[in-house]
Amino acid sequence: MTEGFNLIPVISGVIGALIGATSANYFASKSRKSNQTFEFHKEFNSTSFSKYRSEAYLLIKNHPNKNYDELWEEEFHGNNEVRTISLYMIMRFYQRLWLAIKYDKIDNQIAPDLFGEVFVWWYYFSFEKNLVEGTSWTAGGQMLQLERWFQKNMNVVIYKNEMNNALERLIAISNKVQ
């Protein structure tokens, strides 16, 4: 007597293999995203990038009412080339961060804690007035989208504190310039 072919073990094996492959892919993707997030953070806190932030701060401090078009035209070709480039380095970093968030290339649970506080400060200190409202650049729209994402995804108290700190600093600087 010939026994019939039993499909149950074969089907169970295929299902098990699919579940295993899916799980492995999920955890590998999660690990890649976490690593990429910390690489962004490492770059942002590097010595050279800290210098960019310091130079960009001084540029905005000295010219709080100029938009990025004006800064590029007037300051890049003058004595503030390093400061102007520094400001653009910060803007480009946040563009890349936004695109990584938008296309799910980094860990969106970690990103608000690592980048939110400083981004919110920069957004209200410079990006909102001098880039988003002051130019028609694509980067302005991306900064606005990133700000909305952080507003939705980070701690409300931290968000409001950084927004207020940046606006107070900007008001104080603007009053000195006038």
Coordinates of C-alpha atoms in Angstrom, one line a residue:
M1 CA 0.0 0.0 0.0
T2 CA 1.4 3.4 -1.1
E3 CA 0.8 6.2 1.2
G4 CA -0.3 9.5 -0.3
F5 CA 2.0 12.5 -0.4
N6 CA 1.3 14.7 2.7
L7 CA 1.3 18.4 1.9
I8 CA 1.0 19.6 5.4
P9 CA 4.8 19.4 6.3
V10 CA 5.7 21.0 3.0
I11 CA 3.3 23.9 3.5
S12 CA 4.4 24.3 7.1
G13 CA 8.0 24.4 6.0
V14 CA 7.3 27.1 3.4
I15 CA 5.3 29.2 5.8
G16 CA 8.0 28.9 8.4
A17 CA 10.7 29.9 5.9
L18 CA 8.6 33.0 4.9
I19 CA 8.1 34.0 8.5
G20 CA 11.8 33.6 9.2
A21 CA 12.8 35.6 6.1
T22 CA 10.4 38.3 6.9
S23 CA 11.6 38.5 10.5
A24 CA 15.2 38.6 9.5
N25 CA 14.5 41.4 7.0
Y26 CA 12.6 43.4 9.5
F27 CA 15.3 43.3 12.1
A28 CA 18.1 43.9 9.6
S29 CA 16.2 47.0 8.3
K30 CA 15.6 48.2 11.9
S31 CA 19.3 47.8 12.6
R32 CA 20.3 49.7 9.4
K33 CA 17.9 52.5 10.2
S34 CA 19.3 52.8 13.8
N35 CA 22.9 52.8 12.5
Q36 CA 22.1 55.5 9.9
T37 CA 20.4 57.6 12.5
F38 CA 23.4 57.5 14.7
E39 CA 25.7 58.3 11.7
F40 CA 23.7 61.4 11.1
H41 CA 24.0 62.3 14.8
K42 CA 27.8 61.7 14.7
E43 CA 28.1 64.0 11.7
F44 CA 26.0 66.7 13.3
N45 CA 28.1 66.6 16.5
S46 CA 31.5 66.4 14.8
T47 CA 34.1 69.1 15.4
S48 CA 33.8 70.5 11.9
F49 CA 30.0 70.6 12.1
S50 CA 30.1 72.3 15.5
K51 CA 32.2 75.0 13.8
Y52 CA 29.7 75.3 11.1
R53 CA 26.9 75.9 13.6
S54 CA 29.0 78.5 15.4
E55 CA 29.9 80.4 12.2
A56 CA 26.3 80.2 11.0
Y57 CA 25.0 81.6 14.3
L58 CA 27.3 84.6 14.0
L59 CA 26.2 85.2 10.5
I60 CA 22.5 85.3 11.5
K61 CA 23.3 87.2 14.6
N62 CA 24.9 90.0 12.5
H63 CA 22.2 89.9 9.8
P64 CA 19.0 88.7 11.3
N65 CA 16.8 90.4 8.8
K66 CA 18.4 89.2 5.6
N67 CA 16.9 86.2 3.7
Y68 CA 19.2 83.5 2.3
D69 CA 19.2 85.1 -1.2
E70 CA 20.5 88.3 0.3
L71 CA 23.0 86.6 2.5
W72 CA 24.3 84.6 -0.5
E73 CA 24.6 87.7 -2.7
E74 CA 26.0 90.1 -0.1
E75 CA 27.9 88.0 2.4
F76 CA 29.3 85.1 0.4
H77 CA 31.3 87.4 -1.9
G78 CA 32.4 89.6 1.0
N79 CA 34.1 88.8 4.3
N80 CA 31.7 86.2 5.4
E81 CA 32.3 83.4 2.9
V82 CA 33.0 80.9 5.7
R83 CA 30.0 81.9 7.6
T84 CA 27.7 81.8 4.6
I85 CA 29.0 78.3 3.6
S86 CA 28.5 77.2 7.2
L87 CA 24.8 78.3 7.1
Y88 CA 24.3 76.3 3.9
M89 CA 26.0 73.3 5.4
I90 CA 23.4 73.3 8.2
M91 CA 20.5 73.8 5.8
R92 CA 21.8 70.9 3.6
F93 CA 22.2 68.6 6.6
Y94 CA 18.6 69.2 7.6
Q95 CA 17.5 68.7 4.0
R96 CA 19.1 65.3 4.0
L97 CA 17.7 64.5 7.4
W98 CA 14.2 65.4 6.1
L99 CA 14.6 63.2 3.1
A100 CA 15.8 60.3 5.2
I101 CA 12.8 60.7 7.5
K102 CA 10.4 61.1 4.6
Y103 CA 11.6 58.0 2.8
D104 CA 11.9 55.9 6.0
K105 CA 15.7 55.5 5.8
I106 CA 16.4 56.3 9.5
D107 CA 14.8 55.3 12.8
N108 CA 11.9 57.8 13.2
Q109 CA 11.5 56.9 16.9
I110 CA 15.1 58.0 17.8
A111 CA 15.3 61.0 15.4
P112 CA 13.1 63.4 17.5
D113 CA 15.3 62.8 20.6
L114 CA 18.6 63.3 18.7
F115 CA 17.7 66.1 16.4
G116 CA 14.4 67.8 17.4
E117 CA 15.6 70.2 20.0
V118 CA 18.4 71.8 17.9
F119 CA 16.4 71.7 14.7
V120 CA 13.5 73.6 16.3
W121 CA 15.9 76.2 17.6
W122 CA 17.4 76.7 14.2
Y123 CA 14.0 76.7 12.5
Y124 CA 12.7 79.6 14.6
F125 CA 16.0 81.4 14.8
S126 CA 16.7 81.4 11.1
F127 CA 14.9 79.0 8.8
E128 CA 11.3 80.2 9.2
K129 CA 11.9 83.9 8.6
N130 CA 15.0 83.9 6.4
L131 CA 14.4 80.8 4.3
V132 CA 10.8 79.5 4.4
E133 CA 9.2 82.9 4.2
G134 CA 12.1 84.8 2.7
T135 CA 12.8 82.7 -0.5
S136 CA 11.2 80.4 -2.9
W137 CA 13.8 77.7 -2.5
T138 CA 12.9 74.1 -2.4
A139 CA 14.9 73.9 0.9
G140 CA 12.4 76.3 2.5
G141 CA 9.5 73.9 1.9
Q142 CA 11.6 71.0 3.1
M143 CA 12.4 72.9 6.4
L144 CA 8.7 73.6 6.8
Q145 CA 7.9 69.9 6.4
L146 CA 10.6 68.9 8.8
E147 CA 9.4 71.4 11.3
R148 CA 5.9 70.0 11.1
W149 CA 7.2 66.5 11.5
F150 CA 9.1 67.4 14.6
Q151 CA 6.2 69.3 16.0
K152 CA 4.1 66.1 15.6
N153 CA 6.7 63.7 16.8
M154 CA 8.7 65.3 19.7
N155 CA 7.9 66.1 23.3
V156 CA 5.6 69.2 23.4
V157 CA 7.4 70.9 26.3
I158 CA 10.8 70.6 24.7
Y159 CA 9.4 71.8 21.4
K160 CA 7.9 74.9 22.9
N161 CA 10.9 75.7 25.0
E162 CA 13.3 75.6 22.0
M163 CA 10.8 77.6 20.0
N164 CA 10.6 80.3 22.7
N165 CA 14.4 80.3 23.2
A166 CA 15.1 80.8 19.5
L167 CA 12.5 83.6 19.2
E168 CA 13.7 85.4 22.3
R169 CA 17.3 85.2 21.0
L170 CA 16.2 86.5 17.6
I171 CA 14.2 89.4 19.1
A172 CA 17.2 90.4 21.3
I173 CA 19.5 90.3 18.3
S174 CA 17.0 92.2 16.0
N175 CA 16.7 94.9 18.6
K176 CA 20.5 95.4 18.8
V177 CA 20.7 95.6 15.0
Q178 CA 18.0 98.3 14.6

